[in-house]
Amino acid sequence: MCGIVGYIGKRQAYPILVGGLHRLEYRGYDSAGVALLSDKGELNVYKAKGKVAELELVASEKDCSGTMGVAHTRWATHGEPSTKNAHPHVSESGNLTLVHNGIIENYVVLRDQLKARGYHFQSDTDTEVLVQLIEYVEQSLGLSLEAAVQTALKRVIGAYAIVVLDRRSPNRLVAARKSSPMVVGIGEGNEEFFVASDASPIAEYTKKMVYLNDEEIVVCERGHELRVCTLDNKDVPVEVKNVELDLTMLDKGGYPHFMLKEIFDQPSVLQDCMRGRLLPEHGRVVLSALTDHRERLVSARRIVIVSCGTSWHAGLIGKQLIEHFCKVPVEVEYASEFRYREPVILPDDVVMAISQSGETADTLAAIELAREAGAFVFGVVNAVGSSIARNTHTGTYIHVGPEIGVASTKAFTGQVCVLTMLALALGEARGTVDAAEYRAVVEELQQIPAKIEHILEQNSRIETLSKIFTYAHNFLYLGRGWNYPVALEGALKLKEISYIHAEGYPAAEMKHGPIALIDQEMPVVFIATHHQQYEKIISNMQEVKSRNGRIIAVITEGDEVVKKMVSEYIEVPETLSCLAPLLSVIPLQLLAYHIAVQKGLNVDMPRNLAKSVTVE
Ligand code: M6R
């Protein structure tokens, strides 16, 4: 969480930094700040509680000159959202200023030691300890800035991505990372450098980017080659990547919210996801990861999926797909539980990490554990060049473009699409998939974008429907088989952005407890498409109806049985059972969106959440 940006070069830094913060605001948005080394050599620090727009107001009448600076948008961990806790933090002498993303776990001990040496603390943050510690080390040992950063970071336990600016040193910025993402952009002739939490603030200025690895520090000095080194000051070869980002994906493109745009992006981004992999002319799926690591993947005795949140829901669908097509046992684990519970990992396991951001701290830790145990690790990731993408042995990008709305939508369908292609390709390689079924799924997958388009045409109908339900304080979502994870995902979408408590359940479990909740106040969303156990779902609906529950049903087009039973329904086109989630989730995304909008909430930046959960 938290977004950081740094700039040093020839241009005015402020517009670059603030523009970058807007791009990174999905990472945290409870306060923001900027530090600039002015044209007169003064260090100007401006901060505000709230969103980046508040910071811009504060800065609007101030001196924002300078060609070097650092900036931050915060998701609070230590200390409430407030101006004093906002970054950048400044050292005792006023020479150093620093922005940080991560958590310093031993900050209390370090702070007490620094206080005993006369350092004063203005904030409640763990971050302030870092800037004071770097200054202490620099002054007491007479070190250069980068040596002080190296020495200080060796004393730190926790996660960090930091950028440090020294007002006495107007030609250099020093940055470092461990377990929090950081990328450096290199401008023309090494005359300017950009540092950020991801590529989005940098992409409009340069394509040449360097992703830092854990415990590396980088020195960005005007007119010099970028230097990357370890905390022990050993030089690390600089690997420059050519990163292309579709900048149109980074704005709302005329939609009122990123979330709505991303829901409507799904038909086209799923085409991108399948492009070059699902080959209609050959009626086949070809994934390079599978071609390159065929033996290792085909011989897997078990697949363990690790992920969090929406990606975990995609994992539940992945389990059904892989078990169905590949006949390999699959376990789906919350990465946060897996990493701490001494899981039995065998060398012939494949551990599959699913993550939109590629930066989720728990998923990264689960990967590390799996690698240490000798498992082969496969990534299903959206963010190109992210930590998970780099820490896995191989993988498949979902290629749905940057997802900005905090509530994941297109990344979910992209993940399910990749998992479907993977299950088909692996099933073919293992000889476990029925040839006719394989062909049918390949053919039907190609129809999915058009079918989603068709569902999206019902947007205004769903908007009207949503108005009925803004009164609700609780929702139940019920589905079975392929649609059970969709029930979980629908419930998560609603609670994230509308703050309505929602639970997803396998429909048959209703009788084992949740049925006690049903009364005329309780909306129950049934995902009742024409697939497995359809008749049983209809019985569950009758049970809710006879207790006066308010049903909203997602049904297959033309299902007259359900239409006669309930007044609120949303139709989705017919498809194969294994592809049902790709369609049935779309109305639930729209329903959650419209309920949140009706309630006047900020759907793109819901309270307390951040897009990329880089702390555990
Ligand atoms: O980036 P990841 O897919 O690893 O993120 C995992 C979860 O934090 C994420 O899916 C979260 O649950 C979303 N806000 C869901 O909409």
Coordinates of C-alpha atoms and ligand atoms in Angstrom, one line a residue, residues 308-311 354-360 363 388 406-409 415 489 492-493 496 609-613, ligand 1:
C308 CA -6.0 -13.6 -1.6
G309 CA -9.4 -11.9 -2.0
T310 CA -10.8 -11.9 -5.5
S311 CA -7.8 -13.8 -6.8
I354 CA -2.7 -15.8 -8.6
S355 CA -2.5 -12.0 -8.2
Q356 CA -3.7 -9.0 -10.1
S357 CA -1.1 -6.6 -8.7
G358 CA 1.7 -9.1 -8.4
E359 CA 2.7 -7.3 -5.2
T360 CA 0.4 -8.8 -2.5
T363 CA 1.1 -14.2 -1.8
I388 CA 5.3 -12.0 -8.2
V406 CA -10.0 -1.0 -6.0
A407 CA -12.8 -3.5 -6.5
S408 CA -11.3 -6.1 -8.9
T409 CA -13.5 -6.8 -12.0
Q415 CA -7.7 -14.7 -14.2
E489 CA -17.1 -12.8 -5.5
L492 CA -17.1 -9.4 -1.8
K493 CA -17.8 -6.8 -4.5
E496 CA -16.1 -3.6 -0.5
L609 CA -9.1 -0.3 1.3
A610 CA -6.2 -0.1 -1.1
K611 CA -5.6 -1.7 -4.4
S612 CA -2.3 -3.3 -3.7
V613 CA -2.0 -5.0 -0.3
Ligands
M6R1 O1 -3.4 -8.0 -6.4 P1 -4.0 -9.3 -5.8 O2 -4.9 -10.0 -6.8 O3 -3.0 -10.2 -5.2 O4 -5.0 -8.8 -4.6 C1 -5.6 -9.7 -3.8 C2 -6.7 -9.0 -3.1 O5 -6.2 -8.0 -2.2 C3 -7.7 -8.3 -4.0 O6 -8.3 -9.3 -4.9 C4 -8.9 -7.7 -3.2 O7 -9.6 -8.6 -2.6 C5 -9.7 -6.8 -4.2 N1 -10.0 -5.5 -3.6 C6 -11.0 -7.4 -4.5 O8 -11.9 -6.6 -5.2

